[in-house]
PDB file of C-alpha atoms in Angstrom:
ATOM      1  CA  UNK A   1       5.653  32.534  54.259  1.00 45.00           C
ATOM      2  CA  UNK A   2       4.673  35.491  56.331  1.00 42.00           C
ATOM      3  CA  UNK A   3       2.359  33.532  58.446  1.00 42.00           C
ATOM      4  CA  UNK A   4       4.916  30.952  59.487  1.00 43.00           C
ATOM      5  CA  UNK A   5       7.748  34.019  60.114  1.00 44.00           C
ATOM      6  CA  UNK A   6       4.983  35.409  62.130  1.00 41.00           C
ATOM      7  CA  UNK A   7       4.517  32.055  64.071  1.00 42.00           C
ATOM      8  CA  UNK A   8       8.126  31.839  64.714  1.00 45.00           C
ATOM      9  CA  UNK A   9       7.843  35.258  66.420  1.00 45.00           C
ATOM     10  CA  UNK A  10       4.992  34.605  68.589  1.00 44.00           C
ATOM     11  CA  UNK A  11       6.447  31.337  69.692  1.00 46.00           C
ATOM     12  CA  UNK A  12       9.612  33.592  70.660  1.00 44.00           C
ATOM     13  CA  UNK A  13       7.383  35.657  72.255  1.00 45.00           C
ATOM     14  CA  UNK A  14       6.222  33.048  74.634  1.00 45.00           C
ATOM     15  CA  UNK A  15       9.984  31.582  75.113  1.00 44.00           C
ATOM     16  CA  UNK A  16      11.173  35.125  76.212  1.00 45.00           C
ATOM     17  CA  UNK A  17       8.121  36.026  78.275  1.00 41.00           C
ATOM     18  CA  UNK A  18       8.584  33.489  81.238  1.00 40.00           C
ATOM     19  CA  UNK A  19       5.666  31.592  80.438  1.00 37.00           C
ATOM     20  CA  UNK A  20       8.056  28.837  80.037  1.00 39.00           C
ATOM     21  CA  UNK A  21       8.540  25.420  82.378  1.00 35.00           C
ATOM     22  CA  UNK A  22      10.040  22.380  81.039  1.00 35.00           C
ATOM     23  CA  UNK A  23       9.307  20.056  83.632  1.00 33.00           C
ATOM     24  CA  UNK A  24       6.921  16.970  83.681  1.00 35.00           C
ATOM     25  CA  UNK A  25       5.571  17.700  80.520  1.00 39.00           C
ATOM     26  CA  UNK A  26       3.849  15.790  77.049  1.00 42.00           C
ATOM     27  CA  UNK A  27       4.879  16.070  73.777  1.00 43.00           C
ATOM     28  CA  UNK A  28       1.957  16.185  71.556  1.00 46.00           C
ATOM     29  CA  UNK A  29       2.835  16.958  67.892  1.00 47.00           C
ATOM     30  CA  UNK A  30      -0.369  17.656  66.478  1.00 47.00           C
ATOM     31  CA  UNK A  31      -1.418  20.527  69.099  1.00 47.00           C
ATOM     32  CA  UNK A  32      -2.446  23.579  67.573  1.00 47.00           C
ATOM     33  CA  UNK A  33      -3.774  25.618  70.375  1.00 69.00           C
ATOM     34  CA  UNK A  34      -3.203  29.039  71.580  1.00 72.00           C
ATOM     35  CA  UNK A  35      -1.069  30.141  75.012  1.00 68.00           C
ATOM     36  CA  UNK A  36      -0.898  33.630  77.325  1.00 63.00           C
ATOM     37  CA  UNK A  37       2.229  35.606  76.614  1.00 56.00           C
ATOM     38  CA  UNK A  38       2.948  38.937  77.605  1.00 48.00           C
ATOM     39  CA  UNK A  39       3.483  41.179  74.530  1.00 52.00           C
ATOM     40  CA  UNK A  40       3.856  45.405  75.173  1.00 48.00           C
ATOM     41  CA  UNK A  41       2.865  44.894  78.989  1.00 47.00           C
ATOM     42  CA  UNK A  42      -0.082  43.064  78.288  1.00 59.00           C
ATOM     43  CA  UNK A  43      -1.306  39.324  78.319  1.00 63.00           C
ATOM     44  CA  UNK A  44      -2.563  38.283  75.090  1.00 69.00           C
ATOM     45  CA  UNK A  45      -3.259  34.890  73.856  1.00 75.00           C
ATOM     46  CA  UNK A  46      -1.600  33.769  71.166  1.00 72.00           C
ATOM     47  CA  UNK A  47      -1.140  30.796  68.591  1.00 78.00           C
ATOM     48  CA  UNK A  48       1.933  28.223  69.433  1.00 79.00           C
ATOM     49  CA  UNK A  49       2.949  25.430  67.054  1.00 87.00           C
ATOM     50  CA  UNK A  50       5.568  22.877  66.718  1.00 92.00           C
ATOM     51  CA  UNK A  51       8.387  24.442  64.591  1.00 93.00           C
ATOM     52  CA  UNK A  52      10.787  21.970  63.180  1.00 96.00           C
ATOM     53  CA  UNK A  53      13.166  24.567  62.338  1.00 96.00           C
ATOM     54  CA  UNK A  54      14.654  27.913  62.932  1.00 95.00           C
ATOM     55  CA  UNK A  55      17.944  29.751  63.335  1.00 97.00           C
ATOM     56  CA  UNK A  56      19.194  31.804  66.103  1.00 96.00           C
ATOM     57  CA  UNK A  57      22.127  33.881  67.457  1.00 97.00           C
ATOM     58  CA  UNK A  58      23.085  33.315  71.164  1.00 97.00           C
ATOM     59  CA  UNK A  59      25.369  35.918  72.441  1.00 96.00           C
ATOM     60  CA  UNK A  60      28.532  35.129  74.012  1.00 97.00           C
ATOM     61  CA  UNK A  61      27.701  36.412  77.400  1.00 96.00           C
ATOM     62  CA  UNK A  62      24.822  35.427  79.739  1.00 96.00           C
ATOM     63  CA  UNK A  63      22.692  37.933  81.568  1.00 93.00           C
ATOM     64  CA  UNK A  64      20.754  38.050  84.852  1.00 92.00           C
ATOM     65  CA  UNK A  65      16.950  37.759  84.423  1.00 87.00           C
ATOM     66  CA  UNK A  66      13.846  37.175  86.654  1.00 83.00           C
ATOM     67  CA  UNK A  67      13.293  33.676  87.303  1.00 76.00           C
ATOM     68  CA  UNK A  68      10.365  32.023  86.143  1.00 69.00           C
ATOM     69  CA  UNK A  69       9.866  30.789  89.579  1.00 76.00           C
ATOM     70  CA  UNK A  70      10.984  33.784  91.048  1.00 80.00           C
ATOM     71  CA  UNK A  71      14.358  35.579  91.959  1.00 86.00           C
ATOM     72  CA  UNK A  72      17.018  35.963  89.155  1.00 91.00           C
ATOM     73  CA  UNK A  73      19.125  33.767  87.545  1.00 91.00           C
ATOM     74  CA  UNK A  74      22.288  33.955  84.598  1.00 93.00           C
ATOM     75  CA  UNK A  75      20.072  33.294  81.024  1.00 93.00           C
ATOM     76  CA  UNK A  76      21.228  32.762  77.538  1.00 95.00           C
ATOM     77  CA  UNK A  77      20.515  35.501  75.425  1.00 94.00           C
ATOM     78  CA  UNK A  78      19.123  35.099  71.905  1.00 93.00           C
ATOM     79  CA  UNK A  79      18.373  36.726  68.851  1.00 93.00           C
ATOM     80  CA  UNK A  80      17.004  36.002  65.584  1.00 89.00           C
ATOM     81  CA  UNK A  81      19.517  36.884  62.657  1.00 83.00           C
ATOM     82  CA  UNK A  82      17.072  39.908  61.914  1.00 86.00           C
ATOM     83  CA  UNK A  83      17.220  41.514  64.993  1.00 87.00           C
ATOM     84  CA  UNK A  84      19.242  43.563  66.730  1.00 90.00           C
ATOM     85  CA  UNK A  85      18.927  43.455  70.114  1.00 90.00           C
ATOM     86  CA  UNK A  86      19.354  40.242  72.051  1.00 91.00           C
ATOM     87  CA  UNK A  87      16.399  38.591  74.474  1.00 89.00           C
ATOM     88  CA  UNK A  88      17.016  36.694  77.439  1.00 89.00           C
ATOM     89  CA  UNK A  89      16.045  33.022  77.276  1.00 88.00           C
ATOM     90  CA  UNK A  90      14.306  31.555  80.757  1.00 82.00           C
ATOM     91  CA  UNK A  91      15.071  28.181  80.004  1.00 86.00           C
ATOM     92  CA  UNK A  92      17.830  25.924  78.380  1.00 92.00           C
ATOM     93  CA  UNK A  93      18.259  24.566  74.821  1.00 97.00           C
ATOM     94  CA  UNK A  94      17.792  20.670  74.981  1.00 98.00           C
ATOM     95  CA  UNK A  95      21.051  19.012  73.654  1.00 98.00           C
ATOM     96  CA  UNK A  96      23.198  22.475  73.561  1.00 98.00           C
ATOM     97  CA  UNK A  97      25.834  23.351  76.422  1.00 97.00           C
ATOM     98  CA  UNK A  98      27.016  27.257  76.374  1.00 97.00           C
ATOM     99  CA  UNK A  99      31.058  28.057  76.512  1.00 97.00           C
ATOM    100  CA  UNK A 100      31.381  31.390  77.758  1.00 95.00           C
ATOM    101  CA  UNK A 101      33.321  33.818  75.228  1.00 96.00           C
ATOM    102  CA  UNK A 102      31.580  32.125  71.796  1.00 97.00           C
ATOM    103  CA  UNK A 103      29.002  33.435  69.645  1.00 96.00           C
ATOM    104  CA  UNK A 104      27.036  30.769  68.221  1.00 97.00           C
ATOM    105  CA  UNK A 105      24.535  30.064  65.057  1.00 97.00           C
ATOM    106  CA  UNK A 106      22.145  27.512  66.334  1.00 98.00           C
ATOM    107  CA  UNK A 107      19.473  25.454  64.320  1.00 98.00           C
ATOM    108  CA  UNK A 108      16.889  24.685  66.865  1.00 98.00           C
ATOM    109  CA  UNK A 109      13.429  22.826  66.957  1.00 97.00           C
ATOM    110  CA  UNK A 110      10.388  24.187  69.457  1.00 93.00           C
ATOM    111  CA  UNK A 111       8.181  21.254  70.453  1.00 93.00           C
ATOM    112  CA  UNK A 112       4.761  22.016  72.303  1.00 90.00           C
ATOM    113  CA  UNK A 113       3.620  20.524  75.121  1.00 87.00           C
ATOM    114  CA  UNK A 114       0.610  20.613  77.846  1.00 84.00           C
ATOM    115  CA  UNK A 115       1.731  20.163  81.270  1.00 81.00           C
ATOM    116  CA  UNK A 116      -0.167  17.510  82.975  1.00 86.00           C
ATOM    117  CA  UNK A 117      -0.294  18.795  86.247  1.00 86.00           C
ATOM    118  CA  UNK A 118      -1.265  22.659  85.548  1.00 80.00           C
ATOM    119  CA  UNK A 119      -3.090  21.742  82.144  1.00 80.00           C
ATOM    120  CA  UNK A 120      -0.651  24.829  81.420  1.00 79.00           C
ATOM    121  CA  UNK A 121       0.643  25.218  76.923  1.00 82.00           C
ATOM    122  CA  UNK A 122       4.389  24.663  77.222  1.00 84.00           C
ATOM    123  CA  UNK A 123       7.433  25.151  74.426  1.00 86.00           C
ATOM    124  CA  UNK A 124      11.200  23.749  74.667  1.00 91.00           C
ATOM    125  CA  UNK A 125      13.561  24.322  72.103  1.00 94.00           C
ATOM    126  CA  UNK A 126      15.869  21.645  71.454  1.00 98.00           C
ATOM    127  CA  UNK A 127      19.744  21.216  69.113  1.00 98.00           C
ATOM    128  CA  UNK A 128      18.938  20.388  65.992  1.00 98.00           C
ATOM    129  CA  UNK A 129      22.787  21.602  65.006  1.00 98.00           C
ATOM    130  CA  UNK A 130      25.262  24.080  65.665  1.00 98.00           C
ATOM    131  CA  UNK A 131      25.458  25.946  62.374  1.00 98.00           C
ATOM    132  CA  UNK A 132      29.029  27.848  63.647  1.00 97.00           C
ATOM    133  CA  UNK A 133      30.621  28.521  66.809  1.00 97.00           C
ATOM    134  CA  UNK A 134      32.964  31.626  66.775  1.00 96.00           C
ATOM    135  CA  UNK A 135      35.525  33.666  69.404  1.00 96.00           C
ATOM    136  CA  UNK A 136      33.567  36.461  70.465  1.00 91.00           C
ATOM    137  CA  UNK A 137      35.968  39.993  70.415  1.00 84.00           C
ATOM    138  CA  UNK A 138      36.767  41.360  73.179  1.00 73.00           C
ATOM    139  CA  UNK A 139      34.472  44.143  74.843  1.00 55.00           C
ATOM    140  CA  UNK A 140      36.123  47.213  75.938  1.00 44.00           C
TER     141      UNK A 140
END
């Protein structure tokens, strides 16, 4: 049980880090190999894995962020229901489309793929359901 919390954290890790792209990649279930995330300032290699579920909070605001490919952009920003700070999130959730003002519960999937071209260990997360979708309050 702690392992696989532990996994789910990494693979977070690498999500929120910007090692992210989710173009012209592979699928391969059965990959079990390790990626470069940046963790306290420094790269480390770590262990990604498919995860065919997880929950998550996404805030009801987006946020400007660095780019993966450079300048800044408006992310989603994530949680898991044990933290307390949100993280931005460089790239979209497959099947899931944002409306400003809502807090949402997701259940999401994170697939792992290796890019063709760069040879480079990839994750997407992708809907597996919206668990709730609330009114955010008002901020003062």
């Amino acid at each position: 049980m702690m392992k696989h919390m532990l996994l789910k954290k990494l693979a977070l890790a690498a999500i929120a880090s910007g090692t992210v792209a989710l173009t012209a990649c592979q699928t391969n279930h059965n990959m079990d190999t390790k990626a470069p995330v940046v963790k306290n300032g420094e790269i480390k290699a770590v262990k990604v894995k498919p995860i065919s579920s997880f929950l998550i909070e996404i805030s009801p605001r987006k946020a400007l962020c660095d780019s993966i490919n450079g300048g800044q952009i408006e992310c989603l920003q994530y949680r898991n229901r044990y933290e307390s700070n949100f993280n931005p999130l460089k790239t979209s959730i497959e099947g899931f489309n944002f409306e400003p003002g809502y807090s949402y519960i997701l259940d999401v999937r994170q697939d792992v793929m290796q890019n063709p071209a760069s040879g480079q260990l990839e994750t997407k997360w992708v809907l597996n359901q919206i668990i709730s979708k609330a009114v955010a309050p008002l901020a003062n």
